[in-house]
Amino acid sequence: MATIGLDRLYYAKITENENGEETYDTPVPLAKAISAELSVELAEATLYADDGAAEVVKEFQSGTLTLGVADIGVDAAEVLTGATLDDNKVLISTSEDGGAPVAIGFRAKKANGKYRYFWLYRVKFGIPATNLQTKGDSITFSTPTIEGTVMRRNKPDGQGKHPWKAEVSEDDPGVSPETITGWYTEVYEPVFAVGGGSE
C-alpha cells in the first residue's frame, strides 16, 4: 500500500562490545522529518549451467538513506556527524569529523490511515547539506538534508543472520499491539522461536 506521510524520526546511539556486536541506547527524537529516501545496493551473482542461469544469489550489500529534515539540533549533529560544540556553544565541523553509526527509526502513514514502522540498524552519516537562498518575491524554505550509508549490523539475530532493517505495518495480520506501542521505547530486536521459525 502506498504511503502518504512521514514522521517520528528517531535515532539511537550504538555501543559495541569487543566483538563489534551492537547494543542500542534508548531512542531519542532526531528532527521533524520532511522526506526519507532509501536506496539499496545488492551483491549479485549468477551461476550458469547447461547454457542457462542455474542459480541467482542477491544479497544486501549496503544502502543510502537521505533524510530531509526541518532542522538538525546540535545534540544530534554531534552524534551523527562528529562535530563538536566549542566553549561558546558554537558547532564546529572539522575535516577529521566522523560520527559514529546510529540506528534510525521512523514511520510512514499509509493511505488507509495506518502506519508502517521502520528501524535501520546501522547508519553512518556524513555532513548535512545546507541550501541557502536569498529571499525573493515568494517564500522558499531552505532545509538541511543528511545522507547516511546503511549497513548490516554486526550482531546476529536468532537465526544467525545479520539484519539491516526491521519493518512492520500496524495493520498486518498477527502484529501485536505491544510491538507498535513499544517501537520507539527501544530499537526493535528480532524474535525467533527456538529452532529458527518465526513466532
mmCIF file of C-alpha atoms in Angstrom:
data_model
loop_
_atom_site.group_PDB
_atom_site.id
_atom_site.type_symbol
_atom_site.label_atom_id
_atom_site.label_comp_id
_atom_site.label_asym_id
_atom_site.label_seq_id
_atom_site.Cartn_x
_atom_site.Cartn_y
_atom_site.Cartn_z
ATOM 1 C CA MET A 1 0.000 0.000 0.000
ATOM 2 C CA ALA A 2 1.244 3.480 -0.836
ATOM 3 C CA THR A 3 2.468 5.772 1.942
ATOM 4 C CA ILE A 4 1.399 9.389 2.196
ATOM 5 C CA GLY A 5 3.294 10.716 5.188
ATOM 6 C CA LEU A 6 6.445 10.505 7.253
ATOM 7 C CA ASP A 7 7.036 11.365 10.902
ATOM 8 C CA ARG A 8 8.512 10.324 14.255
ATOM 9 C CA LEU A 9 12.147 10.286 13.164
ATOM 10 C CA TYR A 10 14.337 8.877 15.961
ATOM 11 C CA TYR A 11 17.932 7.795 16.414
ATOM 12 C CA ALA A 12 19.646 5.549 18.941
ATOM 13 C CA LYS A 13 23.336 5.575 19.785
ATOM 14 C CA ILE A 14 25.205 2.310 19.327
ATOM 15 C CA THR A 15 27.661 0.781 21.771
ATOM 16 C CA GLU A 16 29.815 -2.080 20.507
ATOM 17 C CA ASN A 17 31.324 -4.858 22.591
ATOM 18 C CA GLU A 18 34.760 -6.364 21.944
ATOM 19 C CA ASN A 19 33.293 -8.441 19.075
ATOM 20 C CA GLY A 20 31.722 -5.379 17.456
ATOM 21 C CA GLU A 21 28.200 -6.525 18.345
ATOM 22 C CA GLU A 22 25.778 -3.667 18.917
ATOM 23 C CA THR A 23 23.635 -2.670 21.844
ATOM 24 C CA TYR A 24 21.376 0.343 21.442
ATOM 25 C CA ASP A 25 20.701 3.283 23.739
ATOM 26 C CA THR A 26 17.140 4.465 24.287
ATOM 27 C CA PRO A 27 15.889 6.123 21.087
ATOM 28 C CA VAL A 28 15.558 9.915 21.068
ATOM 29 C CA PRO A 29 13.874 12.235 18.549
ATOM 30 C CA LEU A 30 16.185 13.335 15.729
ATOM 31 C CA ALA A 31 14.261 16.089 13.960
ATOM 32 C CA LYS A 32 10.960 16.802 12.272
ATOM 33 C CA ALA A 33 11.037 14.691 9.138
ATOM 34 C CA ILE A 34 10.333 16.054 5.668
ATOM 35 C CA SER A 35 11.478 13.168 3.491
ATOM 36 C CA ALA A 36 13.321 9.855 3.656
ATOM 37 C CA GLU A 37 14.717 8.143 0.603
ATOM 38 C CA LEU A 38 16.256 4.696 0.911
ATOM 39 C CA SER A 39 18.160 3.114 -1.956
ATOM 40 C CA VAL A 40 19.682 -0.342 -1.652
ATOM 41 C CA GLU A 41 22.689 -1.927 -3.351
ATOM 42 C CA LEU A 42 22.706 -5.688 -3.782
ATOM 43 C CA ALA A 43 25.630 -8.004 -4.368
ATOM 44 C CA GLU A 44 24.533 -10.303 -7.157
ATOM 45 C CA ALA A 45 25.991 -13.471 -8.623
ATOM 46 C CA THR A 46 24.643 -15.810 -11.290
ATOM 47 C CA LEU A 47 25.799 -19.409 -11.754
ATOM 48 C CA TYR A 48 25.366 -20.618 -15.306
ATOM 49 C CA ALA A 49 24.920 -24.318 -16.112
ATOM 50 C CA ASP A 50 23.502 -26.130 -19.143
ATOM 51 C CA ASP A 51 23.504 -22.905 -21.147
ATOM 52 C CA GLY A 52 21.294 -21.051 -18.675
ATOM 53 C CA ALA A 53 21.117 -19.454 -15.293
ATOM 54 C CA ALA A 54 21.062 -22.237 -12.690
ATOM 55 C CA GLU A 55 21.411 -20.180 -9.512
ATOM 56 C CA VAL A 56 20.976 -16.488 -8.794
ATOM 57 C CA VAL A 57 22.053 -15.023 -5.463
ATOM 58 C CA LYS A 58 21.159 -11.488 -4.423
ATOM 59 C CA GLU A 59 22.330 -10.261 -1.028
ATOM 60 C CA PHE A 60 22.140 -6.890 0.694
ATOM 61 C CA GLN A 61 25.435 -5.053 0.361
ATOM 62 C CA SER A 62 24.701 -1.525 1.578
ATOM 63 C CA GLY A 63 22.197 1.257 1.218
ATOM 64 C CA THR A 64 21.918 5.014 1.202
ATOM 65 C CA LEU A 65 19.472 6.888 3.402
ATOM 66 C CA THR A 66 18.808 10.521 2.511
ATOM 67 C CA LEU A 67 16.822 12.421 5.118
ATOM 68 C CA GLY A 68 15.231 15.798 4.598
ATOM 69 C CA VAL A 69 14.595 17.354 7.989
ATOM 70 C CA ALA A 70 13.274 20.632 9.342
ATOM 71 C CA ASP A 71 16.417 21.186 11.400
ATOM 72 C CA ILE A 72 19.198 19.139 12.940
ATOM 73 C CA GLY A 73 19.815 20.236 16.508
ATOM 74 C CA VAL A 74 23.323 20.496 17.909
ATOM 75 C CA ASP A 75 22.954 17.359 20.042
ATOM 76 C CA ALA A 76 22.007 15.243 17.029
ATOM 77 C CA ALA A 77 24.679 16.914 14.869
ATOM 78 C CA GLU A 78 27.355 16.000 17.413
ATOM 79 C CA VAL A 79 26.288 12.351 17.482
ATOM 80 C CA LEU A 80 25.575 11.902 13.781
ATOM 81 C CA THR A 81 28.451 13.849 12.243
ATOM 82 C CA GLY A 82 31.114 14.002 14.957
ATOM 83 C CA ALA A 83 31.039 17.814 15.051
ATOM 84 C CA THR A 84 31.691 19.385 18.463
ATOM 85 C CA LEU A 85 30.458 22.366 20.439
ATOM 86 C CA ASP A 86 33.181 24.780 21.489
ATOM 87 C CA ASP A 87 33.208 26.718 24.752
ATOM 88 C CA ASN A 88 30.921 29.388 23.249
ATOM 89 C CA LYS A 89 28.349 26.750 22.193
ATOM 90 C CA VAL A 90 29.255 27.135 18.509
ATOM 91 C CA LEU A 91 29.045 23.907 16.488
ATOM 92 C CA ILE A 92 32.437 23.268 14.883
ATOM 93 C CA SER A 93 32.859 20.852 11.953
ATOM 94 C CA THR A 94 36.380 19.729 11.077
ATOM 95 C CA SER A 95 37.942 17.695 8.307
ATOM 96 C CA GLU A 96 38.639 14.971 10.856
ATOM 97 C CA ASP A 97 34.973 14.625 11.869
ATOM 98 C CA GLY A 98 33.249 11.320 11.555
ATOM 99 C CA GLY A 99 30.168 10.428 13.517
ATOM 100 C CA ALA A 100 29.581 7.003 14.956
ATOM 101 C CA PRO A 101 26.926 4.760 13.390
ATOM 102 C CA VAL A 102 23.427 5.001 14.864
ATOM 103 C CA ALA A 103 20.118 3.189 14.445
ATOM 104 C CA ILE A 104 17.397 5.220 12.711
ATOM 105 C CA GLY A 105 13.668 4.713 13.257
ATOM 106 C CA PHE A 106 10.680 6.376 11.593
ATOM 107 C CA ARG A 107 7.155 5.681 10.438
ATOM 108 C CA ALA A 108 5.222 6.354 7.238
ATOM 109 C CA LYS A 109 1.471 6.879 7.110
ATOM 110 C CA LYS A 110 -0.355 4.657 4.655
ATOM 111 C CA ALA A 111 -3.360 5.642 2.565
ATOM 112 C CA ASN A 112 -5.683 3.749 4.933
ATOM 113 C CA GLY A 113 -4.565 5.868 7.910
ATOM 114 C CA LYS A 114 -2.434 3.128 9.500
ATOM 115 C CA TYR A 115 1.348 3.342 9.817
ATOM 116 C CA ARG A 116 4.328 1.343 8.568
ATOM 117 C CA TYR A 117 7.229 1.409 11.055
ATOM 118 C CA PHE A 118 10.958 1.103 10.290
ATOM 119 C CA TRP A 119 14.269 0.615 12.085
ATOM 120 C CA LEU A 120 17.524 0.768 10.137
ATOM 121 C CA TYR A 121 20.023 -0.940 12.418
ATOM 122 C CA ARG A 122 23.303 0.748 11.451
ATOM 123 C CA VAL A 123 23.595 4.054 9.595
ATOM 124 C CA LYS A 124 26.731 6.208 9.311
ATOM 125 C CA PHE A 125 26.034 9.799 8.331
ATOM 126 C CA GLY A 126 28.093 12.417 6.570
ATOM 127 C CA ILE A 127 27.960 16.197 6.939
ATOM 128 C CA PRO A 128 24.485 17.695 6.381
ATOM 129 C CA ALA A 129 23.992 19.622 3.154
ATOM 130 C CA THR A 130 22.908 23.211 3.629
ATOM 131 C CA ASN A 131 20.903 25.014 0.966
ATOM 132 C CA LEU A 132 20.642 28.762 1.371
ATOM 133 C CA GLN A 133 18.824 31.192 -0.877
ATOM 134 C CA THR A 134 18.147 34.881 -0.752
ATOM 135 C CA LYS A 135 14.593 36.000 -0.095
ATOM 136 C CA GLY A 136 12.728 36.883 -3.279
ATOM 137 C CA ASP A 137 9.112 37.558 -4.223
ATOM 138 C CA SER A 138 7.896 34.314 -2.689
ATOM 139 C CA ILE A 139 8.790 32.423 0.457
ATOM 140 C CA THR A 140 11.101 29.465 -0.044
ATOM 141 C CA PHE A 141 12.024 27.240 2.886
ATOM 142 C CA SER A 142 15.610 26.014 2.946
ATOM 143 C CA THR A 143 16.010 22.853 4.975
ATOM 144 C CA PRO A 144 19.010 20.593 5.563
ATOM 145 C CA THR A 145 19.432 17.112 4.166
ATOM 146 C CA ILE A 146 21.708 14.485 5.615
ATOM 147 C CA GLU A 147 22.884 11.347 3.858
ATOM 148 C CA GLY A 148 23.983 8.157 5.542
ATOM 149 C CA THR A 149 25.263 4.766 4.491
ATOM 150 C CA VAL A 150 23.070 1.912 5.692
ATOM 151 C CA MET A 151 24.972 -1.205 6.729
ATOM 152 C CA ARG A 152 24.057 -4.567 8.168
ATOM 153 C CA ARG A 153 24.608 -4.816 11.874
ATOM 154 C CA ASN A 154 27.371 -6.957 13.318
ATOM 155 C CA LYS A 155 25.173 -8.607 15.948
ATOM 156 C CA PRO A 156 23.437 -11.699 14.538
ATOM 157 C CA ASP A 157 19.753 -12.322 15.106
ATOM 158 C CA GLY A 158 18.232 -15.556 16.456
ATOM 159 C CA GLN A 159 18.796 -17.252 13.096
ATOM 160 C CA GLY A 160 22.470 -16.320 12.913
ATOM 161 C CA LYS A 161 21.857 -13.690 10.208
ATOM 162 C CA HIS A 162 22.805 -10.006 10.251
ATOM 163 C CA PRO A 163 19.734 -7.766 9.795
ATOM 164 C CA TRP A 164 19.923 -4.276 8.337
ATOM 165 C CA LYS A 165 16.245 -3.271 8.548
ATOM 166 C CA ALA A 166 13.104 -4.048 10.545
ATOM 167 C CA GLU A 167 9.737 -3.077 9.043
ATOM 168 C CA VAL A 168 6.141 -3.670 10.124
ATOM 169 C CA SER A 169 2.708 -2.288 9.331
ATOM 170 C CA GLU A 170 0.411 -1.862 12.307
ATOM 171 C CA ASP A 171 -2.472 -3.435 10.359
ATOM 172 C CA ASP A 172 -0.545 -6.550 9.250
ATOM 173 C CA PRO A 173 -2.248 -9.757 10.444
ATOM 174 C CA GLY A 174 -0.836 -11.095 13.711
ATOM 175 C CA VAL A 175 1.110 -7.957 14.697
ATOM 176 C CA SER A 176 0.749 -7.469 18.435
ATOM 177 C CA PRO A 177 -0.206 -4.010 19.727
ATOM 178 C CA GLU A 178 2.843 -4.136 22.034
ATOM 179 C CA THR A 179 5.162 -4.280 19.021
ATOM 180 C CA ILE A 180 3.725 -0.998 17.764
ATOM 181 C CA THR A 181 3.400 0.815 21.101
ATOM 182 C CA GLY A 182 6.968 -0.149 22.030
ATOM 183 C CA TRP A 183 8.531 0.759 18.672
ATOM 184 C CA TYR A 184 10.265 3.897 19.953
ATOM 185 C CA THR A 185 10.972 2.792 23.526
ATOM 186 C CA GLU A 186 13.884 0.686 22.249
ATOM 187 C CA VAL A 187 15.362 -0.411 18.935
ATOM 188 C CA TYR A 188 13.393 -3.457 17.785
ATOM 189 C CA GLU A 189 15.171 -6.786 18.262
ATOM 190 C CA PRO A 190 14.138 -9.683 16.004
ATOM 191 C CA VAL A 191 12.347 -12.516 17.836
ATOM 192 C CA PHE A 192 12.551 -16.088 16.572
ATOM 193 C CA ALA A 193 11.261 -19.263 18.184
ATOM 194 C CA VAL A 194 13.788 -21.909 19.202
ATOM 195 C CA GLY A 195 14.588 -23.910 16.092
ATOM 196 C CA GLY A 196 14.615 -20.926 13.740
ATOM 197 C CA GLY A 197 10.939 -20.485 12.838
ATOM 198 C CA SER A 198 9.316 -17.113 13.307
ATOM 199 C CA GLU A 199 6.869 -16.640 16.141
#
